[in-house]
Amino acid sequence: MDHNFALYKTMLLIRRFEERLLSEFSTGKLVGTTHAYIGQEADAAGIFSVTEPEDVVFSNHRCHGHFLAYGGEPYRLAAELMGRATGLVGGRGGSQHIHWRNFYSNGIQGGIVPVATGMALAEKVRATGKITLVFIGDGTLGEGALYESLNIAALWKLHILFVLEDNRHAQTTPVEKGVAGSMSGRFAAFGIPVWERDTTDVLDIRSAADETVRAVRSGAGPASLILHTYRFSAHSKGDDPRSPEELVRIRQFDPLTVHGARLTAEECTKAESEVDAVINDAFVRADADPFPVLGNQVRR
Amino acid sequence: MDHNFALYKTMLLIRRFEERLLSEFSTGKLVGTTHAYIGQEADAAGIFSVTEPEDVVFSNHRCHGHFLAYGGEPYRLAAELMGRATGLVGGRGGSQHIHWRNFYSNGIQGGIVPVATGMALAEKVRATGKITLVFIGDGTLGEGALYESLNIAALWKLHILFVLEDNRHAQTTPVEKGVAGSMSGRFAAFGIPVWERDTTDVLDIRSAADETVRAVRSGAGPASLILHTYRFSAHSKGDDPRSPEELVRIRQFDPLTVHGARLTAEECTKAESEVDAVINDAFVRADADPFPVLGNQVRR
Amino acid sequence: MPTVLDRLNLALHYAMETDERVTMLGEDILDPYGGAFKVTRGLSTKFPKRVLTTPISEAAIVGVANGMALRGLRPVVEIMFGDFVTLIADQLVNHSSKFRWMYNDQVRVPVVVRTPMGGRRGYGPTHSQSLEKLFLGVPGLKVVAPNALGDPAELLAAAIADDDPVLFVEHKLLYARPLLEPGKGDLIDFQVEQTGGAYPAFTLRPADSARLTIACYGYNFELARAAALDLLMEHEIFVEIVLFSQLSPFDLAPLFSSLVRTRKLLTVEEGTLSLGWGAEVAARAVERMDGLRVRRVAALDLPVANAKSLEDAILPSVQDIVNAALSLVS
Amino acid sequence: MPTVLDRLNLALHYAMETDERVTMLGEDILDPYGGAFKVTRGLSTKFPKRVLTTPISEAAIVGVANGMALRGLRPVVEIMFGDFVTLIADQLVNHSSKFRWMYNDQVRVPVVVRTPMGGRRGYGPTHSQSLEKLFLGVPGLKVVAPNALGDPAELLAAAIADDDPVLFVEHKLLYARPLLEPGKGDLIDFQVEQTGGAYPAFTLRPADSARLTIACYGYNFELARAAALDLLMEHEIFVEIVLFSQLSPFDLAPLFSSLVRTRKLLTVEEGTLSLGWGAEVAARAVERMDGLRVRRVAALDLPVANAKSLEDAILPSVQDIVNAALSLVS
Ligand SMILES: Cc1ncc(C[n+]2csc(CCOP(=O)(O)OP(=O)(O)O)c2C)c(N)n1
Ligand SMILES: Cc1ncc(C[n+]2csc(CCOP(=O)(O)OP(=O)(O)O)c2C)c(N)n1
Ligand SMILES: [Mg+2]
Ligand SMILES: [Mg+2]
C-alpha cells in the first residue's frame, strides 16, 4: 500500500539520516553535538502524516526527525549540521536551532512551549485555520514554563497540540526519578484532553494523532498527545549508561521492524535504495558547500 | 470554651491589626503598600492551631495574618511596617519581607515555593521532625516554579504542606480568568494528596488542617490543603474593582461572625478589649521607636 | 502639560487604533483597574479582544508574546513590576533576542516588554529595583527608557513599530510628572539639542561653557537637573547634560560630542553601581578618548530597603550628584 | 599535573567527606554518568544519600538549594550549561542574594551554584554563552571563576565554605587543562604574586618593565598568555597579567597596583563586549586613576554561532588581544 510505503520511507529516511550523521562525527566532518531520533521515528512519521503543510511546528533539541517528517530537505539540514552557509540558517544555529517555513526549534527545555502557545494565539487571532504543534520530552515535564503555558492555552482555548514523547529517559535520568505522579494528569489538571499511546506502531500513532489533530483543528481548545516510546541511541553523542541488555530488549520495538512487516521485501528494498540515494546526495552536496563568513556587522 | 475563645481571639487580632494598619496609611505613618488578610483570618487561625511551634513557615505577600497566627509579636510587625529599627528585620524588609524564628516571607509570587521545598528537604535530612508549610494564593497557580516544586517534593517525599488560599481573585483577576481546569488536579497530577474546603468556619478549617498536618508529619510525603475563602478588603491599598453588591454578599461569610456565634457576648467583649490593648500598645510603642540608619557598609 | 503616564497611555491607544496587529498582554490590565500603574487604562474597553489579561506567569507571557511576534502580531507586554524581569530573563536572552540572528535573519520578533522600575515609594526589596542593567548589552535586544523631556508617546510608538524586541523601562516616579518644555521652567537656561533617530538623545547645553557632562536616562534626569541647578547657584559650575532614551545598544555619539568640550564625565543612574549602565558608558568613553576624568553615581550595592531612612541612604540623591561633580572638577 | 576537572572533582569529594551538610543537586549527576562534564563523578557512589539528581527544573533546584541553605545545609548545585542561568535569575537575584541583608543579617545562605560557561565547542547559540556578566554586581552574590594557575580545588572549597551565595563559573575548555606551575612552561619568564584571600588574584610580572596590563579571568588567561608571548616575541613588548578568581564583588586592588606601573589597561573576556566584566573593571580603574589608557577585548555583540567559521569570528582570539595591545601602546 502506498500509504504504508510512505510512512515506512519517512521513518527510514530519519533513521538513515541520523545514522549517517553519527558516523560523520567520527570522520570529523561534524563538530558540536547532536541528539539522534533513532527509535522514535514512528512518532514523527505518524503525526506529520495527518497534519497540514501550513501548520506551525515548534520542535526541541531532538528535532531532526520532526524536521524530516515535516517535509524538510535532508540536504539543507545536513548543510546546517556541517556548518555551511547553505544550511537552513546559514550555519548559525546548528543541530538544535533551525527554522524553515513554519518549522522552528530551539535548545532550551521548556522555553519553546510558551513561544508555541503564542504562535497558536497568533494563528487564532489571524484566523488562518493553522494549528500549532509543540514537541516535548518526558524530562521537559520538569520545566515550569510548560505549566504556565498549559494554563494559558486552556484559558484562551488555543489551537495547539502538545506532543509529549516519553522515551522513558531524560538524558540519563529515568522517568521514575524525574516525573512524579502521572503524565496525563499534568495536562488533565488544566482541562486539556489527553490522547495516550504506548506503542511504536506508526499506524496506531497515526490514528491517535489524527484524532488529536482533528480535535484541535475543530477549535475546541488545546489537546495533548502522549506517546510512550524508546530511544535506541545515546542521548547525544556521549556515553549511554543503560545496560546492554536493556538496549537489546528495547530494539524489539523497532518501529521499522514493526511497520516493515506490512511491506513486501521489494518495497523495503525500494525504500532503502531511494533513501540511501537522498541521504548520500544530501551529505555529499553539503560537504562541498562553503563555510559561512561573518559580515562586518559589529565593532570589535 | 477556651479553645474556641483562643481561635476567635487570633482571628480578631489579625482583623484589628490589619484595620489599624490600613488606617495608619491615611495618617501618613505608613508608606509603601500592604496586603490585608481581612476575611481570610480563619485560614491562618485554623492552621496554626494545629502546627508545632518549631515548624517552618514560608509565607507570601499577604503574610501578616500568617505571622500573627504563628505567634509573632504585633509590636515587632508594626515596627517593621513603620520602618523602624526595632522592626522584625530592622525596617529593611517591610510588609512583604519578614523573618522571625522559623517564619519567613518574600514578595515574589511562586518564588518562595521551591525555597520552602528546600527547607523541607533540609529538615528531613537533619531529621528534626519539623514540617514545612508554604502559603500561596489562587493567582500564584500561574507561576511555573510552583509545579517544578510539586514535582520535586513528591519525588523526594518531602514533609511539606502546600496551603492554597483561594480567595477567588488575584489582585483584580477572578479565578475564571486565571486558573484553567481544576485546582485540586494541579496537586493530584503530581501524586500529592489534596484536602479541600470551601468554608470560613475556623473549626472546619482546623479539622482539615489537622488531617493534612498529621499526614505530612507521618512522613508519607507532601500534602496540599486548598481553602476557598474571601478577601473583604482591596488587594492592596489600591482600588477594588469588585461591585459593592459582591462586597456586601461575601461579608456574610465573615469568619468572625461565623465563629463568634459560638462565643458568649462576654467572651466576645473580652476578646475585643484584650486585642485592642495589644494592638494599641504595638502601634504606639512602634511609633516611638527610632528609624534605622545605614552603617558605613558600601562605598558611594 | 500632559503627564508621562498620559502620553504612554495615549501611545498604546493610538497603536491599537492604527495597527490591528498590536495586542496587549499583562497581569490585571483590564478596565476599570487598567493595570497596576494605570498605563493600560481604557484599552480593554475599546479593544476588548486585543487586550488580554493574563495569569501570573511572567515567563510564559513573554514567551507567548515571542510566539505571537514570530507569527505576525505586535504584542506589547506589561510586567507589573520591573523586579520580575528576572522571571523573563530566559525568554528575553535565549528566545526574543536570539531568534532573528540565529535563524539567519529570516524572522523578526517585534515584541515590546514594558515595565515600571525604580524605588522611592517604600515598596521594599522586591518591588523597588532598577534591574534594566541585567539586559543592557544582550545582543539583539533593545532597551529604551522614556523621560519627561522627549515625548514618551513617540518613544513608545517607535518601540511598538520596531521590528526587534524592545525592553521599555518606565520609572515609577515618572508617571505623574508633567512633560517638560524646552525653554521653560528649569530648562530656561539650557539649549536643548535632539540627536539620533527613533530613540533620541538630548544634549542640554548651558549658557556658559560647561566644566563637566552628566550622562543619564529616565527619572534620573530630574535629579541631574536639580544637581545642575545647585552646581550653578552654589558653585558657579556650568554643566552639560546628555539624556539618553536608548540604553542598549550603546550609541553614545552625543555624549562623545559633549565630552570633547568638557572632558569630564559623570554618569547617574538609580540601579546599583557595579556593572550598571554607567560602567559601559564610562568604558566606551575612555576607550575612545584619552585623558578623560570619570565619576559614577548610582545606588549602593545593596538591596533597596523598605524603611524610608534606609531607602534614601541607598538610592542616589541630588547631593550625591553634586558631590561627585565637585570631586570631578576639583 | 592534574587537570582542572580533577581538582574540581576532588574538591567536591573532599567537601562531602569533611562536612556532612554538603549536598549535591543537579541534572544527571549520578554515576556512572557523573554529570554532563563529569565534575561530579564518583560522588553518588560514595555519598548516595547526599547526591540528588534532579528533574530538569533549574529555577526550582536553585530555590530548593536556597531553602536548604537557610535551614542549615550547604548545597552545591550544578546547572548543566551556563546558558540556563537565565532560568535561575529570579532565585539568584530576588532570593539567594537578598535574604541575608533583607532579613537584617539574621540568616546566611551558603549556596554554591556551579556551571560550565563558554564556547569554542560548536554547541551553538544556547549552549555556548558566557552569561556570568548578568550576575556581576548583584548585591549579596559572589561570582567566582577558577583558572589553571590557582588551585581550582581550593577555590571551590572556599566557595563551599562561604556563608554567602556563590556563582561558580567554570569554562568548559578549562576542564581538560592541566594545572600550570609557576616558573614552568610559558610561565617561566613571569614572577607570580598571589594576593587576596579565599578567592585570590595573581599578578604575573615579566622580567622587564611592562608597557601594559592585561586583566582577565578563567579560560581567557590561556589566551592572554599566548598573546603576551606573541607581544614579547614579535614586538618586544612586555606585559603584566592580572588574573582574577573573584569577579564580583569587584575587588581590583592588585590591578590598580599593576596599573600604577603600566598605566595601560586591556581587559579580556569571552562574553559579549557591552556591559561585560571589563566595563566595570575599566570604569573603576579610570575613576581611580586619571590618564589611563584602556581597551577591552570580548566577543562581538552577537549570539555564538554553531559553525566554526562564525564562532571563531565572534569569540575573541589571541590575535584580537595582540591587536588591542598594540593599539593601546601605540
Ligand atoms: C533548560 C534546559 N535544561 C537542560 C538542558 C540540557 N538537556 C538537553 S536535552 C535534556 C534531556 C531532555 O529530556 P527529555 O525532555 O525527556 O527529551 P529527550 O532528550 O529524551 O528527547 C537535557 C537535560 C537544556 N537543553 N535546557
Ligand atoms: C512574580 C510576581 N508577579 C506578580 C506580582 C504582583 N502581585 C502581588 S500579589 C498578586 C496577586 C496574587 O494573587 P493570589 O496568589 O491569588 O494571592 P492573593 O493576593 O489573592 O492573596 C500579584 C499579581 C508579584 N508579587 N510577584
Ligand atoms: Mg526523554
Ligand atoms: Mg487570590
Short mmCIF file of C-alpha atoms and ligand atoms in Angstrom, two decimals, chain A residues 138 167 169-170, ligand 3:
data_model
loop_
_atom_site.label_atom_id
_atom_site.label_comp_id
_atom_site.label_asym_id
_atom_site.label_seq_id
_atom_site.Cartn_x
_atom_site.Cartn_y
_atom_site.Cartn_z
CA ASP A 138 9.35 13.36 29.43
CA ASN A 167 11.22 7.87 25.68
CA HIS A 169 14.67 8.86 29.89
CA ALA A 170 15.83 12.43 30.11
MG MG E 3 13.07 11.70 27.24
#
